[in-house]
């Protein structure tokens, strides 16, 4: 479990990126932080692995303040996936995936073997292992980024708009893949996006943010869709936009998300409600 307690971040130039933010991220579930550009999402994520230090307040992981932890070791124990993949261009796929294992001192051959196994986990052909990132499609690069983040088997996975730079079809594939992975791995995922549909698809818990990381609403997708807290949330989730308006529908196989035309947009994970 990750807990933010009254966390504030003011950058040296005076920008109040995060103002008095509190949140419980339950273990083994996916929490999505969703908000417009500049709302403070990346700052929140980077404070979890101490790439950004809060100005005030504390963040705890399993009850322990992260300020007490060694930043480098903390960072290696948390998987981090970036929008552009963040791959090392002059390292082969297998060595990119093995990066953290090597930093932790795993011998080269063993690290490569583990890296190949992680490629299997994220659905990448082992035949791609010896390629360089530039020899992969955007979607494949993102999968390598996910594989690298998972290689050292962290409990926590941070994902910062990881599918923002790929086309809609690949994006949809990667979203489905993320759901499948999470059903298998049960990581504590904090996922950042500006795309509300992506948030509802992937999140057990969705946190809608406005400027300064102010929490406009927090809840399961169905709670938010069925009961938007205010006009800001209603407008953000597109509740007034007719055809795109999302609502939930019970089926024999669980709850699904359908748009105004009756098209299924996603599946809701059971038990998201009250998970905090
Ligand atoms: P988001 O990820 O939601 O787009 P960010 O966390 O990147 O938001 O940024 C939140 C606010 O903090 C924005 O106003 C942004 O311009 C500002 N900001 C982000 N990083 C820095 C920085 N290193 N120095 C100064 N201001 C920053
Ligand atoms: Mg950002």
Short mmCIF file of C-alpha atoms and ligand atoms in Angstrom, two decimals:
data_model
loop_
_atom_site.label_atom_id
_atom_site.label_comp_id
_atom_site.label_asym_id
_atom_site.label_seq_id
_atom_site.Cartn_x
_atom_site.Cartn_y
_atom_site.Cartn_z
CA UNK A 1 0.00 0.00 0.00
CA UNK A 2 1.15 3.52 -0.82
CA UNK A 3 -0.09 6.46 1.19
CA UNK A 4 0.27 10.18 0.46
CA UNK A 5 -0.22 12.31 3.57
CA UNK A 6 -0.82 16.03 2.95
CA UNK A 7 1.84 16.15 0.25
CA UNK A 8 2.78 19.49 -1.27
CA UNK A 9 5.25 20.21 -4.04
CA UNK A 10 6.31 23.71 -4.95
CA UNK A 11 9.06 23.79 -7.58
CA UNK A 12 11.95 26.23 -7.04
CA UNK A 13 10.41 28.66 -9.54
CA UNK A 14 7.33 28.92 -7.32
CA UNK A 15 5.00 26.61 -9.29
CA UNK A 16 2.57 24.90 -6.93
CA UNK A 17 2.36 21.57 -8.74
CA UNK A 18 0.78 19.63 -5.86
CA UNK A 19 -1.14 21.22 -2.99
CA UNK A 20 -2.03 19.23 0.12
CA UNK A 21 -2.60 15.89 -1.62
CA UNK A 22 -3.69 12.82 0.35
CA UNK A 23 -4.44 9.40 -1.11
CA UNK A 24 -4.34 5.73 -0.23
CA UNK A 25 -3.27 3.45 -3.06
CA UNK A 26 -4.35 -0.07 -2.08
CA UNK A 27 -1.91 -2.90 -2.73
CA UNK A 28 -2.32 -5.30 -5.67
CA UNK A 29 -4.77 -3.08 -7.52
CA UNK A 30 -4.58 -0.43 -10.22
CA UNK A 31 -5.05 3.20 -9.27
CA UNK A 32 -5.33 5.63 -12.19
CA UNK A 33 -4.54 9.31 -11.76
CA UNK A 34 -6.34 11.17 -14.52
CA UNK A 35 -6.33 14.87 -15.28
CA UNK A 36 -5.46 17.47 -17.87
CA UNK A 37 -1.90 18.36 -18.78
CA UNK A 38 -0.24 20.29 -15.95
CA UNK A 39 -2.52 18.96 -13.21
CA UNK A 40 0.45 17.47 -11.34
CA UNK A 41 0.22 13.78 -12.32
CA UNK A 42 3.87 13.27 -13.23
CA UNK A 43 4.98 15.14 -10.12
CA UNK A 44 2.87 12.79 -7.95
CA UNK A 45 4.31 9.72 -9.67
CA UNK A 46 7.91 10.90 -9.41
CA UNK A 47 7.51 11.58 -5.70
CA UNK A 48 6.73 7.87 -5.14
CA UNK A 49 10.22 6.87 -6.25
CA UNK A 50 11.92 10.02 -4.94
CA UNK A 51 12.87 11.41 -8.31
CA UNK A 52 11.05 14.48 -6.96
CA UNK A 53 11.11 15.31 -3.24
CA UNK A 54 7.95 16.74 -1.65
CA UNK A 55 8.12 20.25 -0.20
CA UNK A 56 6.06 19.05 2.75
CA UNK A 57 4.06 16.01 3.80
CA UNK A 58 5.08 12.37 3.67
CA UNK A 59 4.67 9.35 1.44
CA UNK A 60 4.65 5.89 2.98
CA UNK A 61 5.01 2.49 1.43
CA UNK A 62 3.59 -0.25 3.63
CA UNK A 63 3.62 2.14 6.57
CA UNK A 64 7.25 3.17 6.15
CA UNK A 65 8.07 6.78 5.15
CA UNK A 66 10.05 6.64 1.90
CA UNK A 67 12.12 9.60 3.09
CA UNK A 68 13.89 7.07 5.34
CA UNK A 69 14.81 4.81 2.42
CA UNK A 70 17.91 4.98 0.26
CA UNK A 71 16.68 6.70 -2.94
CA UNK A 72 18.67 4.56 -5.34
CA UNK A 73 17.56 1.27 -3.81
CA UNK A 74 14.01 2.53 -3.53
CA UNK A 75 14.02 3.44 -7.23
CA UNK A 76 15.31 0.02 -8.26
CA UNK A 77 12.56 -1.66 -6.25
CA UNK A 78 9.84 0.19 -8.17
CA UNK A 79 9.12 -0.37 -11.87
CA UNK A 80 8.74 2.80 -13.93
CA UNK A 81 7.33 2.96 -17.47
CA UNK A 82 7.64 6.20 -19.43
CA UNK A 83 5.63 7.51 -22.37
CA UNK A 84 8.47 7.24 -24.90
CA UNK A 85 9.64 3.91 -23.50
CA UNK A 86 12.79 5.54 -22.15
CA UNK A 87 14.88 2.76 -23.68
CA UNK A 88 18.63 3.03 -24.05
CA UNK A 89 19.08 3.38 -27.85
CA UNK A 90 22.53 1.74 -28.00
CA UNK A 91 21.55 -1.30 -25.96
CA UNK A 92 19.84 -4.35 -27.41
CA UNK A 93 16.31 -5.20 -26.26
CA UNK A 94 17.51 -7.97 -23.97
CA UNK A 95 20.07 -5.69 -22.31
CA UNK A 96 17.51 -2.90 -21.89
CA UNK A 97 15.22 -5.33 -20.10
CA UNK A 98 18.12 -6.65 -17.98
CA UNK A 99 19.22 -3.14 -16.88
CA UNK A 100 17.97 -3.21 -13.29
CA UNK A 101 19.00 -6.84 -12.79
CA UNK A 102 22.54 -5.96 -13.85
CA UNK A 103 22.55 -2.92 -11.54
CA UNK A 104 21.52 -5.23 -8.73
CA UNK A 105 24.52 -7.42 -9.47
CA UNK A 106 22.85 -10.34 -11.26
CA UNK A 107 25.52 -12.02 -13.46
CA UNK A 108 25.16 -11.21 -17.16
CA UNK A 109 24.01 -14.60 -18.46
CA UNK A 110 21.51 -15.04 -15.66
CA UNK A 111 20.17 -11.51 -16.17
CA UNK A 112 19.76 -12.13 -19.91
CA UNK A 113 17.96 -15.40 -19.26
CA UNK A 114 15.56 -13.67 -16.87
CA UNK A 115 15.09 -10.85 -19.38
CA UNK A 116 14.06 -13.38 -22.06
CA UNK A 117 11.49 -14.82 -19.68
CA UNK A 118 10.06 -11.35 -19.06
CA UNK A 119 9.74 -10.84 -22.83
CA UNK A 120 7.46 -13.89 -22.79
CA UNK A 121 5.42 -12.35 -19.98
CA UNK A 122 4.72 -9.15 -21.95
CA UNK A 123 3.99 -11.06 -25.15
CA UNK A 124 7.15 -10.17 -27.09
CA UNK A 125 8.80 -12.69 -29.39
CA UNK A 126 12.25 -13.71 -28.10
CA UNK A 127 13.43 -13.25 -31.69
CA UNK A 128 13.39 -9.50 -31.01
CA UNK A 129 15.85 -9.77 -28.10
CA UNK A 130 18.94 -8.84 -30.10
CA UNK A 131 17.41 -5.86 -31.88
CA UNK A 132 18.01 -2.25 -30.98
CA UNK A 133 15.00 -0.12 -29.92
CA UNK A 134 14.97 1.78 -33.24
CA UNK A 135 14.36 -1.54 -35.02
CA UNK A 136 11.04 -2.03 -33.22
CA UNK A 137 7.57 -0.57 -33.75
CA UNK A 138 6.25 1.95 -31.23
CA UNK A 139 4.02 -0.67 -29.65
CA UNK A 140 6.89 -3.14 -29.35
CA UNK A 141 9.07 -0.47 -27.77
CA UNK A 142 6.38 0.18 -25.17
CA UNK A 143 6.20 -3.54 -24.37
CA UNK A 144 9.97 -3.56 -23.90
CA UNK A 145 9.53 -0.61 -21.53
CA UNK A 146 6.99 -2.60 -19.54
CA UNK A 147 9.26 -5.68 -19.60
CA UNK A 148 12.16 -3.61 -18.29
CA UNK A 149 10.01 -2.21 -15.49
CA UNK A 150 8.91 -5.73 -14.51
CA UNK A 151 12.29 -7.46 -14.84
CA UNK A 152 13.34 -7.19 -11.20
CA UNK A 153 9.84 -8.27 -10.11
CA UNK A 154 8.91 -5.06 -8.23
CA UNK A 155 5.76 -4.91 -6.12
CA UNK A 156 4.98 -1.43 -7.42
CA UNK A 157 4.68 -0.36 -11.03
CA UNK A 158 4.47 3.33 -11.99
CA UNK A 159 3.23 4.06 -15.51
CA UNK A 160 3.32 7.64 -16.85
CA UNK A 161 1.09 7.99 -19.93
CA UNK A 162 2.76 4.85 -21.25
CA UNK A 163 0.58 4.49 -24.33
CA UNK A 164 0.26 8.17 -25.23
CA UNK A 165 2.55 8.05 -28.23
CA UNK A 166 1.14 5.07 -30.14
CA UNK A 167 -1.75 4.92 -32.60
CA UNK A 168 -5.26 4.08 -31.34
CA UNK A 169 -5.29 0.43 -32.44
CA UNK A 170 -1.94 -0.38 -30.84
CA UNK A 171 -2.96 1.63 -27.82
CA UNK A 172 -6.05 -0.51 -27.43
CA UNK A 173 -3.94 -3.69 -27.72
CA UNK A 174 -1.53 -2.43 -25.06
CA UNK A 175 -4.42 -1.57 -22.75
CA UNK A 176 -5.85 -5.08 -23.10
CA UNK A 177 -2.39 -6.49 -22.52
CA UNK A 178 -2.05 -4.42 -19.34
CA UNK A 179 -5.35 -5.81 -18.02
CA UNK A 180 -4.20 -9.36 -18.79
CA UNK A 181 -0.82 -8.79 -17.15
CA UNK A 182 -2.40 -7.36 -14.03
CA UNK A 183 -4.78 -10.33 -13.71
CA UNK A 184 -1.68 -12.50 -13.74
CA UNK A 185 0.74 -10.40 -11.66
CA UNK A 186 -1.41 -8.40 -9.18
CA UNK A 187 1.07 -5.53 -8.88
CA UNK A 188 0.33 -2.29 -7.10
CA UNK A 189 0.01 -0.09 -10.19
CA UNK A 190 -0.18 3.70 -10.27
CA UNK A 191 -1.10 4.63 -13.82
CA UNK A 192 -1.17 8.22 -15.09
CA UNK A 193 -3.19 9.32 -18.10
CA UNK A 194 -5.15 12.28 -19.44
CA UNK A 195 -7.54 9.86 -21.21
CA UNK A 196 -10.66 9.22 -19.13
CA UNK A 197 -11.68 6.16 -21.17
CA UNK A 198 -8.28 4.61 -20.50
CA UNK A 199 -8.70 5.45 -16.81
CA UNK A 200 -12.08 3.73 -16.60
CA UNK A 201 -10.83 0.71 -18.52
CA UNK A 202 -7.73 0.08 -16.41
CA UNK A 203 -8.50 1.51 -12.99
CA UNK A 204 -9.87 -0.31 -9.98
CA UNK A 205 -9.66 3.10 -8.34
CA UNK A 206 -9.80 6.29 -10.42
CA UNK A 207 -8.64 9.65 -9.08
CA UNK A 208 -9.78 12.66 -11.11
CA UNK A 209 -7.43 15.61 -10.64
CA UNK A 210 -7.69 19.30 -11.39
CA UNK A 211 -4.88 21.88 -11.24
CA UNK A 212 -2.54 21.53 -8.26
CA UNK A 213 -3.44 17.82 -8.04
CA UNK A 214 -6.69 18.73 -6.34
CA UNK A 215 -8.85 15.61 -6.04
CA UNK A 216 -12.12 16.29 -7.85
CA UNK A 217 -13.40 12.76 -7.29
CA UNK A 218 -12.10 9.37 -6.27
CA UNK A 219 -13.90 6.09 -6.69
CA UNK A 220 -14.40 3.01 -8.81
CA UNK A 221 -15.27 3.67 -12.47
CA UNK A 222 -18.91 2.76 -11.89
CA UNK A 223 -19.18 5.03 -8.83
CA UNK A 224 -17.83 7.98 -10.81
CA UNK A 225 -19.82 7.31 -13.96
CA UNK A 226 -23.07 6.79 -12.10
CA UNK A 227 -22.56 9.64 -9.68
CA UNK A 228 -20.19 12.40 -10.84
CA UNK A 229 -19.29 14.60 -7.87
CA UNK A 230 -19.78 17.93 -9.64
CA UNK A 231 -19.96 19.71 -12.99
CA UNK A 232 -16.17 19.58 -13.43
CA UNK A 233 -16.19 15.78 -13.17
CA UNK A 234 -19.32 15.45 -15.30
CA UNK A 235 -17.72 17.52 -18.01
CA UNK A 236 -14.37 15.72 -17.70
CA UNK A 237 -15.92 12.28 -18.08
CA UNK A 238 -18.02 13.46 -21.00
CA UNK A 239 -21.29 12.78 -19.25
CA UNK A 240 -22.91 15.55 -21.23
CA UNK A 241 -21.47 14.58 -24.58
CA UNK A 242 -24.38 12.44 -25.80
CA UNK A 243 -23.04 9.62 -27.92
CA UNK A 244 -19.85 9.23 -25.97
CA UNK A 245 -21.57 9.24 -22.60
CA UNK A 246 -20.48 6.16 -20.74
CA UNK A 247 -22.57 4.13 -18.37
CA UNK A 248 -22.36 0.72 -16.78
CA UNK A 249 -24.39 -2.33 -17.66
CA UNK A 250 -24.67 -5.62 -15.81
CA UNK A 251 -24.16 -8.74 -17.91
CA UNK A 252 -23.95 -12.41 -17.01
CA UNK A 253 -20.16 -12.03 -17.08
CA UNK A 254 -19.88 -8.99 -14.83
CA UNK A 255 -20.12 -5.26 -15.29
CA UNK A 256 -19.21 -3.70 -18.61
CA UNK A 257 -18.87 -0.12 -19.71
CA UNK A 258 -21.02 0.88 -22.69
CA UNK A 259 -21.24 4.14 -24.62
CA UNK A 260 -24.39 5.96 -25.73
CA UNK A 261 -24.62 3.82 -28.88
CA UNK A 262 -24.62 0.61 -26.81
CA UNK A 263 -21.07 -0.29 -27.86
CA UNK A 264 -19.02 -2.00 -25.16
CA UNK A 265 -16.04 0.16 -24.24
CA UNK A 266 -14.52 -1.97 -21.54
CA UNK A 267 -14.94 -4.23 -18.61
CA UNK A 268 -15.09 -3.18 -15.00
CA UNK A 269 -13.08 -5.08 -12.46
CA UNK A 270 -15.19 -6.41 -9.61
CA UNK A 271 -14.26 -5.35 -6.11
CA UNK A 272 -12.93 -1.94 -7.11
CA UNK A 273 -15.58 -0.45 -4.87
CA UNK A 274 -14.42 0.34 -1.39
CA UNK A 275 -10.97 -1.05 -2.07
CA UNK A 276 -9.34 1.89 -0.30
P1 LIG B 1 1.13 16.59 -15.57
O1 LIG B 1 1.99 15.38 -15.55
O2 LIG B 1 -0.23 16.38 -15.01
O3 LIG B 1 1.08 17.21 -16.94
P2 LIG B 1 3.27 17.86 -14.05
O4 LIG B 1 3.40 17.17 -12.76
O5 LIG B 1 4.27 17.55 -15.10
O6 LIG B 1 1.78 17.69 -14.59
O7 LIG B 1 3.34 19.44 -13.80
C1 LIG B 1 2.53 20.09 -12.83
C2 LIG B 1 2.90 21.56 -12.82
O8 LIG B 1 4.24 21.70 -12.36
C3 LIG B 1 2.85 22.23 -14.18
O9 LIG B 1 2.44 23.56 -13.99
C4 LIG B 1 4.29 22.17 -14.65
O10 LIG B 1 4.57 23.21 -15.53
C5 LIG B 1 5.04 22.32 -13.35
N1 LIG B 1 6.36 21.66 -13.36
C6 LIG B 1 6.61 20.36 -13.62
N2 LIG B 1 7.91 20.08 -13.50
C7 LIG B 1 8.51 21.24 -13.14
C8 LIG B 1 9.86 21.62 -12.85
N3 LIG B 1 10.85 20.74 -12.89
N4 LIG B 1 10.09 22.93 -12.53
C9 LIG B 1 9.08 23.82 -12.47
N5 LIG B 1 7.80 23.53 -12.72
C10 LIG B 1 7.50 22.26 -13.06
MG1 LIG B 2 2.92 14.35 -17.08
#
